[in-house]
Short mmCIF file of C-alpha atoms in Angstrom, two decimals:
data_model
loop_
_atom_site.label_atom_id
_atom_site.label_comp_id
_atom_site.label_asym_id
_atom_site.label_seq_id
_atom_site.Cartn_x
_atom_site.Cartn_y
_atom_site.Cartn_z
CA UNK A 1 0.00 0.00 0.00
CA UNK A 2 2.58 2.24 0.51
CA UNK A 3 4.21 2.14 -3.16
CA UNK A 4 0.92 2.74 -4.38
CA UNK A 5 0.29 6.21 -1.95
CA UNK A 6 3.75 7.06 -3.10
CA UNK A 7 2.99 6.73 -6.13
CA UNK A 8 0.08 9.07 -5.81
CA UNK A 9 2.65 11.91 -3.73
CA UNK A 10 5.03 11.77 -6.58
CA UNK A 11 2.43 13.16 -9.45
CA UNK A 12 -0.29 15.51 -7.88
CA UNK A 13 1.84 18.55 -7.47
CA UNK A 14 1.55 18.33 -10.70
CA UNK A 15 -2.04 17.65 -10.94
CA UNK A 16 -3.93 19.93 -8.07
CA UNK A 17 -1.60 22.86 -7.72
CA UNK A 18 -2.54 23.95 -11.10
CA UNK A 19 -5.87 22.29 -11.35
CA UNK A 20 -7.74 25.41 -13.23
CA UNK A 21 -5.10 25.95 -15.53
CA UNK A 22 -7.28 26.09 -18.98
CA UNK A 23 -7.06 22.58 -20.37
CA UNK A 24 -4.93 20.95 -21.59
CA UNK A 25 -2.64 22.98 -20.15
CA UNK A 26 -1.64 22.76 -16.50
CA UNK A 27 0.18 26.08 -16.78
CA UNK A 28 -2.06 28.81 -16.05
CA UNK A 29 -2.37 32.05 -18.82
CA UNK A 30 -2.48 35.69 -18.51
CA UNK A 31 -5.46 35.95 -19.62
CA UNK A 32 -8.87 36.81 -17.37
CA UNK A 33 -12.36 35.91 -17.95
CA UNK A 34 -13.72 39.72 -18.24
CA UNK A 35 -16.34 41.02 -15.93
CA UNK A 36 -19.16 39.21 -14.99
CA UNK A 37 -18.00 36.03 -17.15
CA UNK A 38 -18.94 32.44 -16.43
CA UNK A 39 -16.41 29.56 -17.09
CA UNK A 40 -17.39 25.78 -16.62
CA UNK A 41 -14.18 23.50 -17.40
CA UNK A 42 -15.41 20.15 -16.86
CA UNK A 43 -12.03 17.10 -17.36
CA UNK A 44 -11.50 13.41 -17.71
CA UNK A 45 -8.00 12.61 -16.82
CA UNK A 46 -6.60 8.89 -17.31
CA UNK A 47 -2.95 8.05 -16.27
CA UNK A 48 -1.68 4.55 -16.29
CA UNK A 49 1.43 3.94 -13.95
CA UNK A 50 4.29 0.91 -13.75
CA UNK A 51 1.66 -1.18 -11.21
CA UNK A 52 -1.16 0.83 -11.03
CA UNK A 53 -4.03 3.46 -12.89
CA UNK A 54 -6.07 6.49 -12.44
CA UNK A 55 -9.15 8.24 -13.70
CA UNK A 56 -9.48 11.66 -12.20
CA UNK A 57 -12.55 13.97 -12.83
CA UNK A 58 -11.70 17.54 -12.35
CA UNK A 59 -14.49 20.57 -12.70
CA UNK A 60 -13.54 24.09 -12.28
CA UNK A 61 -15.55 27.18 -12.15
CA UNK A 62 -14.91 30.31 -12.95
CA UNK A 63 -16.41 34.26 -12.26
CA UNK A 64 -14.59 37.70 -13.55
CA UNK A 65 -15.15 39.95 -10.83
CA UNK A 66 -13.77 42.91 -12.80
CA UNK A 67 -12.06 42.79 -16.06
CA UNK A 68 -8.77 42.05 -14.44
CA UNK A 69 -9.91 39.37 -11.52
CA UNK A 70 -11.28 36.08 -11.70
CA UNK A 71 -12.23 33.86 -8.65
CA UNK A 72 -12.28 29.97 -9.49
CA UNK A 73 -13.52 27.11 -7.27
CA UNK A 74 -12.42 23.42 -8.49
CA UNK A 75 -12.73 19.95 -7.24
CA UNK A 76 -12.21 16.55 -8.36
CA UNK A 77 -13.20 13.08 -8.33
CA UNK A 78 -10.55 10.27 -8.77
CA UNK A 79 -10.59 6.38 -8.44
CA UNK A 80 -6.94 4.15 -8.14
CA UNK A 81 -6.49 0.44 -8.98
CA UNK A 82 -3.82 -1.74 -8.95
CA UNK A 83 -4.08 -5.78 -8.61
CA UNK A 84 -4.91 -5.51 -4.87
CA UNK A 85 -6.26 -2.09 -4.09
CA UNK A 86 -9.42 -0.51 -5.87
CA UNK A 87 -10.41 2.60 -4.03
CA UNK A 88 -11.79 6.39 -5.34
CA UNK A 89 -12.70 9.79 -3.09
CA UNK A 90 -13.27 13.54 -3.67
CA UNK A 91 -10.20 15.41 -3.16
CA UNK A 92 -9.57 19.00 -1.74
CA UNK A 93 -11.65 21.61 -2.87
CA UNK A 94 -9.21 24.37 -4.62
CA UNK A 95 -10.32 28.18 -4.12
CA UNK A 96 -7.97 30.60 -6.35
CA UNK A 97 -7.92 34.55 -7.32
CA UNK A 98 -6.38 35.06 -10.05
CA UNK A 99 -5.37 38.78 -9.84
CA UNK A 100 -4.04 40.38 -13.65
CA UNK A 101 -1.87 43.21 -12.89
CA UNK A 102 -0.19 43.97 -15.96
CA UNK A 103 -2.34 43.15 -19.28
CA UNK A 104 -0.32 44.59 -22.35
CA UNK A 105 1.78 42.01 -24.59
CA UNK A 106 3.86 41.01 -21.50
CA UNK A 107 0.88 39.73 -19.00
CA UNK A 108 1.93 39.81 -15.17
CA UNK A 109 -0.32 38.62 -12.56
CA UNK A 110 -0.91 36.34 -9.38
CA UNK A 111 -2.94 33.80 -8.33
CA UNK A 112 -3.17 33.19 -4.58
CA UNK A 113 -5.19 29.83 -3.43
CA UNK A 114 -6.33 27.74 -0.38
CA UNK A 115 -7.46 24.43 -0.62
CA UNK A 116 -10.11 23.03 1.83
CA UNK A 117 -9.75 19.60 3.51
CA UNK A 118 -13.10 17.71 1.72
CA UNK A 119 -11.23 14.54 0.41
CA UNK A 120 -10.27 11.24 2.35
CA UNK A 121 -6.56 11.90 3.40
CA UNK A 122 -6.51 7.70 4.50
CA UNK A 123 -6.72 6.93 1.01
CA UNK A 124 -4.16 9.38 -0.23
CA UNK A 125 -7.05 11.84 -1.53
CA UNK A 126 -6.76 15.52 0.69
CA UNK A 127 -4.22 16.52 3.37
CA UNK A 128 -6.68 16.59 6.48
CA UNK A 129 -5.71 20.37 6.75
CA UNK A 130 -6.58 23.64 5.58
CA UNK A 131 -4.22 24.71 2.71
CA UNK A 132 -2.55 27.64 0.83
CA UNK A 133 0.25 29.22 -1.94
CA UNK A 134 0.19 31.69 -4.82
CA UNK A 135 1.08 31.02 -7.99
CA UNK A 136 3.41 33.77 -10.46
CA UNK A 137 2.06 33.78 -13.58
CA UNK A 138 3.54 35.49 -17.24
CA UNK A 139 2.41 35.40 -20.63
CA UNK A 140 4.26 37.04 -23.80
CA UNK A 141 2.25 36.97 -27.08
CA UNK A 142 3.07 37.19 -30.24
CA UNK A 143 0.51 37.18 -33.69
CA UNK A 144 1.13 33.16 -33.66
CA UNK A 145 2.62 32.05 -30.66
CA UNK A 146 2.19 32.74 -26.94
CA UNK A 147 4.46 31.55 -23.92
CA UNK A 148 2.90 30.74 -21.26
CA UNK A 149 4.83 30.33 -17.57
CA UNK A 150 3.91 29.96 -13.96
CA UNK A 151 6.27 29.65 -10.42
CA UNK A 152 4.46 28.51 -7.76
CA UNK A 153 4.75 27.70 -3.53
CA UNK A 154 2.07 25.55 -2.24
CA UNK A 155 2.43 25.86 2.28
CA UNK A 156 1.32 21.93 2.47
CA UNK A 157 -0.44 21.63 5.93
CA UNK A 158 -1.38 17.52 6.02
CA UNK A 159 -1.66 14.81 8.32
CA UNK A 160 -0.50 12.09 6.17
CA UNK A 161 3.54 12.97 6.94
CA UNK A 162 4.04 14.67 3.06
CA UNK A 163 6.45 17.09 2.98
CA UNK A 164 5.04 20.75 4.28
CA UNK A 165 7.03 22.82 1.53
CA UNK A 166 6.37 22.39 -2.09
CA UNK A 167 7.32 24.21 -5.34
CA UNK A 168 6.52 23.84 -8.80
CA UNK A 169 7.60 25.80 -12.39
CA UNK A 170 6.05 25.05 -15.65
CA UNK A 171 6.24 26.57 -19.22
CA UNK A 172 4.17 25.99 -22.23
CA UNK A 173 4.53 26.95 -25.90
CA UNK A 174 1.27 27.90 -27.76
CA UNK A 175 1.11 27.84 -31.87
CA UNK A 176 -2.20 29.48 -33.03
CA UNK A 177 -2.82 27.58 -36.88
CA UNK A 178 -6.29 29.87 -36.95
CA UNK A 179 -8.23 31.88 -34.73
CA UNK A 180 -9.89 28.51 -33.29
CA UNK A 181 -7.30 25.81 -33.58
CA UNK A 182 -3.92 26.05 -31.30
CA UNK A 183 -1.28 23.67 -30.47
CA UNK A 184 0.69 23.27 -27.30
CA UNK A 185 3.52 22.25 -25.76
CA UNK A 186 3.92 22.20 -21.99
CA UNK A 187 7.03 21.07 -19.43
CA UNK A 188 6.76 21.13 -15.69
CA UNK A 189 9.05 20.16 -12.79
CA UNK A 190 7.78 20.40 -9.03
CA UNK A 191 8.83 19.23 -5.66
CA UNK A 192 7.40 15.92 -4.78
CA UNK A 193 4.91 15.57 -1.68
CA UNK A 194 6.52 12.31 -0.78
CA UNK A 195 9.59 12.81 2.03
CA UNK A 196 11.26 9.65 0.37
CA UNK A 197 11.89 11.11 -2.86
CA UNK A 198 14.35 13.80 -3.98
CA UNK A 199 14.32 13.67 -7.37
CA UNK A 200 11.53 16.15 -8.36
CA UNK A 201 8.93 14.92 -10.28
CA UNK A 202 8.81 16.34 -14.06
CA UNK A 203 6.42 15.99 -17.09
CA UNK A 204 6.11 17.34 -20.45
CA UNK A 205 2.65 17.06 -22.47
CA UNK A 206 1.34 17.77 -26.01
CA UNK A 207 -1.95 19.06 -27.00
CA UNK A 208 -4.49 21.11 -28.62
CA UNK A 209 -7.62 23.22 -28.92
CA UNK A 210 -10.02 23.58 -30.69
CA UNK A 211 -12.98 26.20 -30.49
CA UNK A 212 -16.21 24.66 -31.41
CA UNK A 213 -18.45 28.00 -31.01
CA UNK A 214 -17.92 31.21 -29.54
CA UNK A 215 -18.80 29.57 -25.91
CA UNK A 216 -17.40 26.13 -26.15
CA UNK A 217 -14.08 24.20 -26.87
CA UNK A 218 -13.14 21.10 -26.75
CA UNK A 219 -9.41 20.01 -25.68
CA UNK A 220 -7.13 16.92 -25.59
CA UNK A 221 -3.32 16.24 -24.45
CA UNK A 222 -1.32 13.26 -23.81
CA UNK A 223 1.09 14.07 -20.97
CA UNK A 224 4.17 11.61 -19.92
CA UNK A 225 5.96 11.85 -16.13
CA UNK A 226 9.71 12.00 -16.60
CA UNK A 227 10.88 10.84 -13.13
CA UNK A 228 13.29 8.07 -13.07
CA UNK A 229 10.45 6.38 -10.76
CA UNK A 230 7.33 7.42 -12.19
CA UNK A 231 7.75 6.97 -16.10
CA UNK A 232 3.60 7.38 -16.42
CA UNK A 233 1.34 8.13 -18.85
CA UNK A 234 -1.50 10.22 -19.12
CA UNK A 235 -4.12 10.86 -21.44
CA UNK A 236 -6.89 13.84 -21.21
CA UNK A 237 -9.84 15.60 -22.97
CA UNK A 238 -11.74 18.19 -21.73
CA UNK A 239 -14.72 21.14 -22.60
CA UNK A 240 -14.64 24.46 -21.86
CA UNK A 241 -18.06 26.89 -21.57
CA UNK A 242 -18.05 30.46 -21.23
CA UNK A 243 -20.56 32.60 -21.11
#
């Protein structure tokens, strides 16, 4: 049981500290909702490890309070299997502000967060205590690409002995083909929750978007962890609605 939990520490970092990042990206843009916007990001995550799987279920939503902030609430359902244990649970719900300060062709802005104890920390879902970070976020565009990057501290309050001071960076390439297709290309590197590890974990995932109507787009990535103990594989589609 305890490779399997570990196995869960090495990858969320990656997974719920940038949870309402707009899909497929994890790294989050510079670019706000507008005032009085809606956003519904609904997720299906799969990731298949060495000895074990996961589907995760991730819903986000979204509100610009003025044309420069946007509060998001997100949670998410996941299930694990391997060959002995088959268990699932609601994890921490994620609260975040994101706060544009900056909005030109350089975007600078910040996205402070707390996460509330809702999931079932015994099964490696939640930390059992209240949660909270900020996230650095920068975007430069260009007419057909934008870069996209994020630093980010996570203060990780838990009962289940994870380590209480995590980090994570990520960067992602965007190519816009048209004004509703665009192609990404994301790497990410964080400190694992997981006290036995030092390696960080790291990933780097492909994918694109395409908007299906002025409201709604559909997204998909395939995403593989590059940590010399976590070699897994994930796969992900997602919808976006805004209105």
């Amino acid at each position: 049981m305890k490779g399997f939990l570990n196995i869960i520490f090495i990858s969320l970092p990656l997974i719920t500290l940038i949870s309402n990042a707009g899909h497929p990206l994890r790294t989050e843009d510079g670019f706000p909702l507008g005032t009085n916007s809606f956003e519904i990001e609904i997720v299906s995550e799969y990731y298949d490890y060495s000895n074990n799987s996961e589907i995760s279920l991730p819903i986000s939503f979204g509100y610009g309070i003025t044309s420069s902030t946007d509060i998001l609430v997100g949670f998410s359902y996941h299930k694990y299997w391997d060959d002995r244990n088959n268990f699932s649970s609601f994890n921490d719900i994620l609260i975040e502000l994101k706060q544009m300060i900056f909005t030109e062709d350089v975007r600078f802005g910040i996205k402070p967060f707390i996460s509330i104890p809702s999931g079932d920390e015994a099964k490696g879902f939640g930390k059992g205590k209240l949660n909270f970070g900020m996230m650095i976020l920068l975007t430069k565009e260009w007419e057909k690409f934008h870069i996209h990057t994020q630093l980010g501290y996570q203060r990780n309050n838990n009962v289940v002995n994870e380590n209480e001071n995590l980090w994570e960076y990520s960067i992602a390439l965007e190519k816009l083909f048209s004004e509703r297709f665009s192609g990404l290309l994301e790497f990410g590197i964080a400190r694992s929750c997981c006290p036995d590890y030092i390696e960080p974990p790291k990933f780097i995932s492909l994918g694109a978007s395409y908007l299906l109507e002025e409201n709604l787009a559909v997204s998909m990535g395939i995403l593989k962890g590059i940590h010399s103990v976590d070699q897994h594989l994930g796969l992900t589609g997602g919808i976006t609605i805004t209105f």
